[in-house]
Short mmCIF file of C-alpha atoms and ligand atoms in Angstrom, two decimals:
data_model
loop_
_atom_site.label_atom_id
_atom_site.label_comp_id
_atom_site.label_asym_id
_atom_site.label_seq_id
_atom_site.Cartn_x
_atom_site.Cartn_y
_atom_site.Cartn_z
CA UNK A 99 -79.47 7.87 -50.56
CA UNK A 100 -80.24 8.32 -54.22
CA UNK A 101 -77.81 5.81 -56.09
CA UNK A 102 -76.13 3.23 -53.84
CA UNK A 103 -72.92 2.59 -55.68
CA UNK A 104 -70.28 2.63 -52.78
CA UNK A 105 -70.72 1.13 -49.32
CA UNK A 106 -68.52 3.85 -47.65
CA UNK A 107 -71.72 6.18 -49.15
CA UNK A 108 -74.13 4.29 -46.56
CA UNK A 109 -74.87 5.89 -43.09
CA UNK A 110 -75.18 3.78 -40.11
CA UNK A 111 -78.82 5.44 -40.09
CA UNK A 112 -79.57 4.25 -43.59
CA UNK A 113 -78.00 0.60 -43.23
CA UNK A 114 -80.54 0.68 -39.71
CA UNK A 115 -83.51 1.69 -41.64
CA UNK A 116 -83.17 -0.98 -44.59
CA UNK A 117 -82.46 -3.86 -42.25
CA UNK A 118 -85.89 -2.39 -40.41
CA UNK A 119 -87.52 -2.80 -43.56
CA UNK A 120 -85.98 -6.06 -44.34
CA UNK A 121 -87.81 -7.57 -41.05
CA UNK A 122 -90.95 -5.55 -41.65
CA UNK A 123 -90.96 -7.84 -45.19
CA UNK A 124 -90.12 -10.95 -43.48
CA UNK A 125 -92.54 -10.62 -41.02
CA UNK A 126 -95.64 -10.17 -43.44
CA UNK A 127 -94.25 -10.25 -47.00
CA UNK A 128 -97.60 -10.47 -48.41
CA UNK A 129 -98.42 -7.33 -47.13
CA UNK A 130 -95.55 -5.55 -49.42
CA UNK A 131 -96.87 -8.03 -52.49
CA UNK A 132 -98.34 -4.82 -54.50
CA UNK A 133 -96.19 -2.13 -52.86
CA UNK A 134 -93.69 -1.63 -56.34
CA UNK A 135 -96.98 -2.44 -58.84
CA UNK A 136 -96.64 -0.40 -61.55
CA UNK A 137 -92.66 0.56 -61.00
CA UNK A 138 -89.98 -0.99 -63.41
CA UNK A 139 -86.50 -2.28 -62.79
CA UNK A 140 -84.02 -2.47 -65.27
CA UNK A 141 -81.12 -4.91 -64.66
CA UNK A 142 -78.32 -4.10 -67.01
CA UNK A 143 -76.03 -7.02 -66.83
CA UNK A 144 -72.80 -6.66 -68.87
CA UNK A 145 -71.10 -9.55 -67.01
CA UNK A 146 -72.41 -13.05 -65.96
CA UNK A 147 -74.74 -13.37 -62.76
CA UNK A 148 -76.89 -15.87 -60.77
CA UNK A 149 -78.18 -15.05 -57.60
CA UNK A 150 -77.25 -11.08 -57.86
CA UNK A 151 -79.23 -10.71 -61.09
CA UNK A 152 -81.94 -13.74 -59.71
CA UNK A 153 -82.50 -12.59 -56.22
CA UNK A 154 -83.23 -8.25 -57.80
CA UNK A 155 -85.92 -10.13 -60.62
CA UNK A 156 -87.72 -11.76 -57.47
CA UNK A 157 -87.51 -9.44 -55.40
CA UNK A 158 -88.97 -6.71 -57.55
CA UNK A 159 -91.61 -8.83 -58.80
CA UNK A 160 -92.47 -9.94 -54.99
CA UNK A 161 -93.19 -6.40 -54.75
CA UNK A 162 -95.65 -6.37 -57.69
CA UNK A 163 -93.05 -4.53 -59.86
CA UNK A 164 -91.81 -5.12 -63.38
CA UNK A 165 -88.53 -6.69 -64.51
CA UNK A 166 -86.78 -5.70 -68.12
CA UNK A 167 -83.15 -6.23 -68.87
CA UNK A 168 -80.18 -8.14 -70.18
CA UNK A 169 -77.22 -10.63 -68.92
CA UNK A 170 -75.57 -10.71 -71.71
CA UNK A 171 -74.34 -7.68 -73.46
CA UNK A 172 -74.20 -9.64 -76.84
CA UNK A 173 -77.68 -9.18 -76.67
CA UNK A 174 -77.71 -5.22 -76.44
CA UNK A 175 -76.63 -2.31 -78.41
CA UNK A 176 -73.43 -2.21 -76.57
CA UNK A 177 -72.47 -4.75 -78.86
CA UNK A 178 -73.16 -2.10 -81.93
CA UNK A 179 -70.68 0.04 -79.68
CA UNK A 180 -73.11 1.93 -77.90
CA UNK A 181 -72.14 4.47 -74.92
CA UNK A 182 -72.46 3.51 -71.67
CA UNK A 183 -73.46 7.14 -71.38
CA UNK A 184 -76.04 7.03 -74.40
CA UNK A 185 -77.77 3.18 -72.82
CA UNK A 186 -77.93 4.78 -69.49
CA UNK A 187 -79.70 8.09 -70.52
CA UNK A 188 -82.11 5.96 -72.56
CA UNK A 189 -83.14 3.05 -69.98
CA UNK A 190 -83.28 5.48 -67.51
CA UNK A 191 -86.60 7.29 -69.33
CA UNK A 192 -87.90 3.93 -68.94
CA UNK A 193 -87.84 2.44 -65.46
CA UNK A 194 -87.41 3.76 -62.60
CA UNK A 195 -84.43 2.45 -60.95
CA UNK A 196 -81.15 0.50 -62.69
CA UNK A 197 -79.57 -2.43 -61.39
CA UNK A 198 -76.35 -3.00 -63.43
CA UNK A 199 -73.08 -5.09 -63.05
CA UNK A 200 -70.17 -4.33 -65.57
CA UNK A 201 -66.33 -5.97 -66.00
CA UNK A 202 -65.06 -2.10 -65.45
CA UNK A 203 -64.20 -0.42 -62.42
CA UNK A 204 -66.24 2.84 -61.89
CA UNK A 205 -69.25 1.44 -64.38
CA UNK A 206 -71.92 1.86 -62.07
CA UNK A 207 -70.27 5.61 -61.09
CA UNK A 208 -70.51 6.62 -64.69
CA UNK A 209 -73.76 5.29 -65.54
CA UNK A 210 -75.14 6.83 -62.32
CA UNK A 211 -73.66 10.40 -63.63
CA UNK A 212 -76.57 10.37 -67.12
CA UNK A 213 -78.98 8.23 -65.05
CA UNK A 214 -82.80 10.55 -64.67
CA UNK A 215 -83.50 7.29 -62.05
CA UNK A 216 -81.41 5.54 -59.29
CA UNK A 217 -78.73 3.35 -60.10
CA UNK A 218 -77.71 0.11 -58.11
CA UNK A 219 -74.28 -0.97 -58.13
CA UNK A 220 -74.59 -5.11 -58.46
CA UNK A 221 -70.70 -5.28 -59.14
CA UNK A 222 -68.08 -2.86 -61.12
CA UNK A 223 -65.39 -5.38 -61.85
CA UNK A 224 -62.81 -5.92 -59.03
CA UNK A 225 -63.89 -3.09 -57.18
CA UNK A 226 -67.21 -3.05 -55.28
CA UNK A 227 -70.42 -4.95 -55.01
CA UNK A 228 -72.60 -3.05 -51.92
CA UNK A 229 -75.76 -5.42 -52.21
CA UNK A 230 -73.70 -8.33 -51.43
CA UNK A 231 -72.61 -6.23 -48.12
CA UNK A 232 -76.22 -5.21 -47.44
CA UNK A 233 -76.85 -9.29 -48.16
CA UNK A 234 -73.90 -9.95 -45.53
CA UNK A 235 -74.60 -7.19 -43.10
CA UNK A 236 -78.45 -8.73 -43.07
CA UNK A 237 -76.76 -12.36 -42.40
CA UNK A 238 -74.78 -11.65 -39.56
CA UNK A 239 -77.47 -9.95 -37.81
CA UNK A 240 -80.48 -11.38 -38.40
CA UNK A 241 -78.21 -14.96 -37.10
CA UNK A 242 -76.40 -13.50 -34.83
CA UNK A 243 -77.84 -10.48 -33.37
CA UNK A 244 -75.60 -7.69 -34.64
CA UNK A 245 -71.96 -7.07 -35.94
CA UNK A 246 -70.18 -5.45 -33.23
CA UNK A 247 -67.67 -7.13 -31.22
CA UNK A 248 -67.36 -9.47 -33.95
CA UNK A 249 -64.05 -11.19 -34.94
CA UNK A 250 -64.52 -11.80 -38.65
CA UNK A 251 -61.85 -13.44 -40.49
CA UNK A 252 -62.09 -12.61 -44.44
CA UNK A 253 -60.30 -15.12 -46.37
CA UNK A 254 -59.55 -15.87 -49.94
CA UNK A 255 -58.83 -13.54 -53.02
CA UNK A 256 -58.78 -9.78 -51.21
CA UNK A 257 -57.18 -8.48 -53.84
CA UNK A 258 -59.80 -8.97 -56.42
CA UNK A 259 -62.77 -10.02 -54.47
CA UNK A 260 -65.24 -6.87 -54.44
CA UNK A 261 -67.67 -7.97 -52.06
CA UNK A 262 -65.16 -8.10 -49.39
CA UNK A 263 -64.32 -4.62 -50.53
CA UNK A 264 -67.85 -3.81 -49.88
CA UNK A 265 -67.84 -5.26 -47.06
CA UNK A 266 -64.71 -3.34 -45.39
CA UNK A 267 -66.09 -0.45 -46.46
CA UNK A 268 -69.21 -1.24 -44.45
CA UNK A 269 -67.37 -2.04 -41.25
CA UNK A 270 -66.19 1.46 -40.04
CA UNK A 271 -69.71 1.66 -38.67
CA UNK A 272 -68.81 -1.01 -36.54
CA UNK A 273 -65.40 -0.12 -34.99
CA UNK A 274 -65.94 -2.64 -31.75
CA UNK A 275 -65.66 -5.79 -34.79
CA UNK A 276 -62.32 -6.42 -35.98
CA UNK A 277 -61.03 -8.35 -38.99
CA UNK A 278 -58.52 -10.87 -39.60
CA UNK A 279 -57.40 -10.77 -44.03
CA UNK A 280 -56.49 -13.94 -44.82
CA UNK A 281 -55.20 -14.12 -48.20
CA UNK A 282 -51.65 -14.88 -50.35
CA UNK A 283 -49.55 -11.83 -50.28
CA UNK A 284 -50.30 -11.54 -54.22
CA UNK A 285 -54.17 -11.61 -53.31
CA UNK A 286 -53.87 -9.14 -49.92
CA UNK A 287 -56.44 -6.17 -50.21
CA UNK A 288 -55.45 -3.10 -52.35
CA UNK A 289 -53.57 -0.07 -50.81
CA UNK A 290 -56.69 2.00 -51.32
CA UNK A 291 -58.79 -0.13 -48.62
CA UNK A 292 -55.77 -0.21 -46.11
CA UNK A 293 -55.88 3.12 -46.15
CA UNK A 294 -59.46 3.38 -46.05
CA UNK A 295 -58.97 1.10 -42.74
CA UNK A 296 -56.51 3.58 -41.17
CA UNK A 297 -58.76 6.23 -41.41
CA UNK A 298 -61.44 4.81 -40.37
CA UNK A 299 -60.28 3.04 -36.85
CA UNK A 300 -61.08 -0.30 -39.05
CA UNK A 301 -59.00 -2.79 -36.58
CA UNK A 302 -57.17 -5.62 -38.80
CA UNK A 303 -54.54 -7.85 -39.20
CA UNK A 304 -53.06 -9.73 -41.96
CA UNK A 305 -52.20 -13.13 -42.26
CA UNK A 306 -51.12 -15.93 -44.94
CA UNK A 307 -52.75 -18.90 -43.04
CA UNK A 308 -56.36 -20.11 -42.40
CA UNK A 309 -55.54 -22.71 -39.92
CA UNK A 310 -53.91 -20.16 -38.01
CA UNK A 311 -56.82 -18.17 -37.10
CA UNK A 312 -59.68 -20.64 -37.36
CA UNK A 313 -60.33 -21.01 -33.58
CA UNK A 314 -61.09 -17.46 -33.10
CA UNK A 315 -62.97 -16.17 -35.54
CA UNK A 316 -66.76 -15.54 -34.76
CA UNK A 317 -67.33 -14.94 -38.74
CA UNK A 318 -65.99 -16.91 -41.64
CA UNK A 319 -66.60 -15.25 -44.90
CA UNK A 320 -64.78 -17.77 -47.39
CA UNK A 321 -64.24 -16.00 -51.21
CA UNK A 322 -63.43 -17.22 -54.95
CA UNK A 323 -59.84 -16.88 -56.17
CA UNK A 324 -61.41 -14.66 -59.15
CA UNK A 325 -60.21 -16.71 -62.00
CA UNK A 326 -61.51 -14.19 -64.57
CA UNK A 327 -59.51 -10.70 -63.25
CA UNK A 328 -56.25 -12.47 -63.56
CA UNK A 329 -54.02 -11.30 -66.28
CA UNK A 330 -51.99 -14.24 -66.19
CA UNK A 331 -53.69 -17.78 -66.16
CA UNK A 332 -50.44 -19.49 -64.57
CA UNK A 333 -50.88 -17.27 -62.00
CA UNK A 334 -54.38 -18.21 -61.41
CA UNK A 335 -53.15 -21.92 -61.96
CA UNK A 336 -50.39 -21.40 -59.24
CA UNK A 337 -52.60 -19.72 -56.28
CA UNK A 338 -56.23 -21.64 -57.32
CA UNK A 339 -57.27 -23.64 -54.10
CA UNK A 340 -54.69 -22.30 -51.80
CA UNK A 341 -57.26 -22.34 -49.14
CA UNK A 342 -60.15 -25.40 -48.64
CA UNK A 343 -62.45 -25.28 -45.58
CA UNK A 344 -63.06 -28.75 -44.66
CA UNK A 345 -65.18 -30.55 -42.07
CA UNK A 346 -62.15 -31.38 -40.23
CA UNK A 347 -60.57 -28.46 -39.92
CA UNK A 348 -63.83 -26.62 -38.27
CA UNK A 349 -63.24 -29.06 -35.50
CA UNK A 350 -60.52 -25.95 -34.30
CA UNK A 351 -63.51 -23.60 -34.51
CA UNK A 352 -65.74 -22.27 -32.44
CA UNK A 353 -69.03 -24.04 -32.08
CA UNK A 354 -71.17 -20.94 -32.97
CA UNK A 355 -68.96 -19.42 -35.98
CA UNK A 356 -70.57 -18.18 -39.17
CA UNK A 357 -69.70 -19.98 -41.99
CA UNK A 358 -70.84 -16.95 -45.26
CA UNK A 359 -69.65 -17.07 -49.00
CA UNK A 360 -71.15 -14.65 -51.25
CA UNK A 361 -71.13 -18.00 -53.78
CA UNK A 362 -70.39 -18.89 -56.26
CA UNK A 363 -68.09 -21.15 -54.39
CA UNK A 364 -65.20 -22.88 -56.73
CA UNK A 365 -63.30 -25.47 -54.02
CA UNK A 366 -62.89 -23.23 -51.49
CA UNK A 367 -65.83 -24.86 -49.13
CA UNK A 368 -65.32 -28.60 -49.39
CA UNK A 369 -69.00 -29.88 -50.15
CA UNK A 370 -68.24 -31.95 -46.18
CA UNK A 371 -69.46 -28.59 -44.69
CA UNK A 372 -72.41 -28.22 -46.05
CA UNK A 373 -74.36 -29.92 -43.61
CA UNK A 374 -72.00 -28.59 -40.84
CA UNK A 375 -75.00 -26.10 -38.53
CA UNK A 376 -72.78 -23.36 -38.67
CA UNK A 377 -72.26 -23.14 -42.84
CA UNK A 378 -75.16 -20.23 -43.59
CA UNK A 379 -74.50 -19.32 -47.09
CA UNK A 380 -77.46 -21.02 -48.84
CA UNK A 381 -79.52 -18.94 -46.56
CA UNK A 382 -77.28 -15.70 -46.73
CA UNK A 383 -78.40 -16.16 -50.54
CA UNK A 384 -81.44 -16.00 -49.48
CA UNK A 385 -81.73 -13.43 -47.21
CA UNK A 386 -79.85 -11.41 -49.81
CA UNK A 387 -83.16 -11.35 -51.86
CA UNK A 388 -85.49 -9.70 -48.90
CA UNK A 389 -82.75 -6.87 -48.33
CA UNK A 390 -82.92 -6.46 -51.86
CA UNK A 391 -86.13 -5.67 -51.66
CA UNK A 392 -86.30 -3.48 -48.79
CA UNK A 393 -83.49 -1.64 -51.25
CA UNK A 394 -86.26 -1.60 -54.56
CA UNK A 395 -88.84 -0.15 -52.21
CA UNK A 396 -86.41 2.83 -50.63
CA UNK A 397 -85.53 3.76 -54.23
CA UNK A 398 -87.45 2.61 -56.75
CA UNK A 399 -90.36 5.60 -56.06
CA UNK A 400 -87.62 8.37 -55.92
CA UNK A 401 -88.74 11.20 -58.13
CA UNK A 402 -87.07 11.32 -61.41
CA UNK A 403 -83.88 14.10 -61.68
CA UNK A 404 -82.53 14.94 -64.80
CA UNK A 405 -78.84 14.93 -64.42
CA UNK A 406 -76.54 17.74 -66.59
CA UNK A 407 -74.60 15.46 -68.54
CA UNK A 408 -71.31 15.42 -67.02
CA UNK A 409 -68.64 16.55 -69.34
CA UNK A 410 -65.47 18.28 -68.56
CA UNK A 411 -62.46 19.55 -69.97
CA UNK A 412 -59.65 17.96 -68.53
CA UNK A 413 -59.23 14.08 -69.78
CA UNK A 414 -59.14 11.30 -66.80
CA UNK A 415 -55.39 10.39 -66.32
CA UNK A 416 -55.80 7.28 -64.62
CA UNK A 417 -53.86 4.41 -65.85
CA UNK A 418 -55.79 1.53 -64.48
CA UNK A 419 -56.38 -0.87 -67.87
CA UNK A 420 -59.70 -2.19 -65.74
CA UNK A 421 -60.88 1.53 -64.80
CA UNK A 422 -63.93 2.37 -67.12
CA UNK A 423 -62.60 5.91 -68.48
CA UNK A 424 -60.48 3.44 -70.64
CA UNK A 425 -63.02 2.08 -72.17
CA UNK A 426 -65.93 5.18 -72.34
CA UNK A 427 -63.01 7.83 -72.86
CA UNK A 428 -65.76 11.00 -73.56
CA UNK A 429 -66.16 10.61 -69.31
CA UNK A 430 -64.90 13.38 -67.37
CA UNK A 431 -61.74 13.29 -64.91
CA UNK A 432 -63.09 12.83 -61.30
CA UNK A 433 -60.16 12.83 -58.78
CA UNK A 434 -60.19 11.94 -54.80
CA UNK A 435 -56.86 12.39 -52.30
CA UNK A 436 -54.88 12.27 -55.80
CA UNK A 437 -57.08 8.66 -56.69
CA UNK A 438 -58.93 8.15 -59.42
CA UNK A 439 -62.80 8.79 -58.84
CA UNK A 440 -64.00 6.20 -60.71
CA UNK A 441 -61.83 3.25 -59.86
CA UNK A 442 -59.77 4.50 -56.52
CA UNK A 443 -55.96 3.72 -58.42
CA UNK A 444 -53.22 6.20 -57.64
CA UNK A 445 -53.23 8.75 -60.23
CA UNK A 446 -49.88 8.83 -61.93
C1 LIG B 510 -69.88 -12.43 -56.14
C2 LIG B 510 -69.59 -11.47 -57.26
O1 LIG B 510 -70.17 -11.53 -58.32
O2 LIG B 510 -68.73 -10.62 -57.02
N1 LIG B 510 -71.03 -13.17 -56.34
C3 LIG B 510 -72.22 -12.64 -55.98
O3 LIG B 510 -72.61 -11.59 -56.44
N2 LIG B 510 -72.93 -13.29 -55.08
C4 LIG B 510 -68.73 -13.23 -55.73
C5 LIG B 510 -67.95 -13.97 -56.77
O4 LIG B 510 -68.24 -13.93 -57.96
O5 LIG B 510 -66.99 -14.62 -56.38
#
């Protein structure tokens, strides 16, 4: 692994060896204190962030690294119109591994391409967010032993939720878990993923109702109806808490479920289940920083490699408005199964 910017990327050997690292550093995490001391991080944030942004900062500096960066593009050269291209080529002859989150599908791809260093997807719009999965993946088994055989129900906005992409992604090395997509029909997972399912021996079903699946479910992983990747507010007026978990209705479930959110929560978790035994998502937060760092120490002392500069000839066609080739149009067309490579639309 040299950039971790897709899920589907991660072997079932790598995702093993990370999670061995994460309880190596929560047996004796003052035995890693110094292990990153003299290794930078740079977190390029060009959307907002809490605990994704928070929980990389700590965790690099509990492994005696250091921490530059910004969360607010305002406050870089991107806002003189800099290249994504041009910032990534730069930072990258300065620390030694990127973590960056960007409103575009296929941001973290393209910066990757002109990074010398590794680059860490922490979000690329609607599309994926792999640290929250390793966050997740860490969650389930460190409280419950492992993911197969799991019945996880995913529920909320599937459409534009990228963690739960992520987190499908993840699952085809678990084929023995299956998953029950709980979402509106407008907010059911993109065609891309379903696919990606298929191929992969992913077992799911869809469904329109919470209620209806409650009592089964071994895993709950409530999401956000993603307020700011709707074009249309009324939209996001009309389908906005379609789904509340409540106290009472967890009396249908079973008495060991997993309650995880990747947070921030909106209304989706009634504040009544917060003391419920089985909600874990303060602690999946913070278990999400210790698998973090077990990530900063597998990369972060990779030797540098000077990539060529990708150019090409032919011009991306994809049509996606959100896909980054829209916005950094100099990037070259990348092409999968007649999708783009950037941001996984159909190419016209
Ligand atoms: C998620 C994100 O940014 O995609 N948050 C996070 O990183 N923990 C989920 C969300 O914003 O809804």
């Amino acid at each position: 692994m040299r950039h971790l910017i897709d899920f589907a990327d991660v072997s079932l050997g790598q995702w093993r060896e990370l999670y061995a690292l994460t309880q190596e550093i929560w047996k004796d995490p003052g035995a890693f204190r110094d292990t990153l001391r003299g290794h930078v991080m740079a977190s390029l944030f060009y959307e907002p962030s809490t605990r994704t942004n928070f929980s990389f900062q700590a965790a690099m500096q509990r492994l005696g690294g250091g921490v530059f960066g910004f969360n607010d593009p305002n406050a870089s050269s991107a806002a003189k119109g800099e290249t994504l291209k041009d910032t990534f080529i730069m930072v990258s002859g300065y620390a030694d591994v990127i973590v960056t989150r960007h409103p575009c599908e296929g941001a973290a791809l393209a910066g990757s391409m002109y990074s010398s260093v590794p680059v860490i997807n922490a979000g690329d719009g609607g599309h994926f967010h792999p640290t929250q999965t390793l966050t997740d993946l860490a969650t389930i088994t460190r409280l419950r032993g492992g993911v197969d055989g799991l019945h996880i129900g995913i529920c909320g906005d599937l459409k534009n939720g990228r963690t739960v992409h992520s987190l499908i992604r993840a699952l085809k090395h678990f084929p023995s878990a299956r998953l029950s997509l709980i979402s509106p029909r407008e907010l059911s997972v993109p065609q891309y993923l379903r696919g990606y399912m298929s191929e992969n021996a992913i077992r799911f079903v869809e469904s329109t109702r919470l209620e209806a699946s409650l009592a089964q479910l071994d895993v709950l992983y409530m999401t956000r109806i993603q307020r700011e990747r709707f074009l249309d507010p009324l939209e996001y007026e009309r389908l906005k808490g379609v789904y509340v978990l409540t106290a009472q209705k967890l009396k249908a479930a079973k008495k060991d479920l997993l309650i995880l959110h990747p947070l921030p929560r909106v209304d989706e978790i009634h504040a009544d289940v917060d003391t419920d035994p089985r909600a874990a998502y303060f602690k999946q937060a913070e278990i999400g920083m210790t698998v973090r760092m077990a990530l900063l120490l597998t990369l972060a002392k990779k030797p540098k490699e000077y990539p060529s500069y990708a150019s090409g000839a032919d011009k991306p066609r994809c049509e996606n408005g959100r896909c980054i080739t829209k916005r950094e149009t100099y990037l070259p067309a990348l092409s999968e199964n007649g999708r783009c490579g950037y941001c996984d639309n159909l190419l016209p």
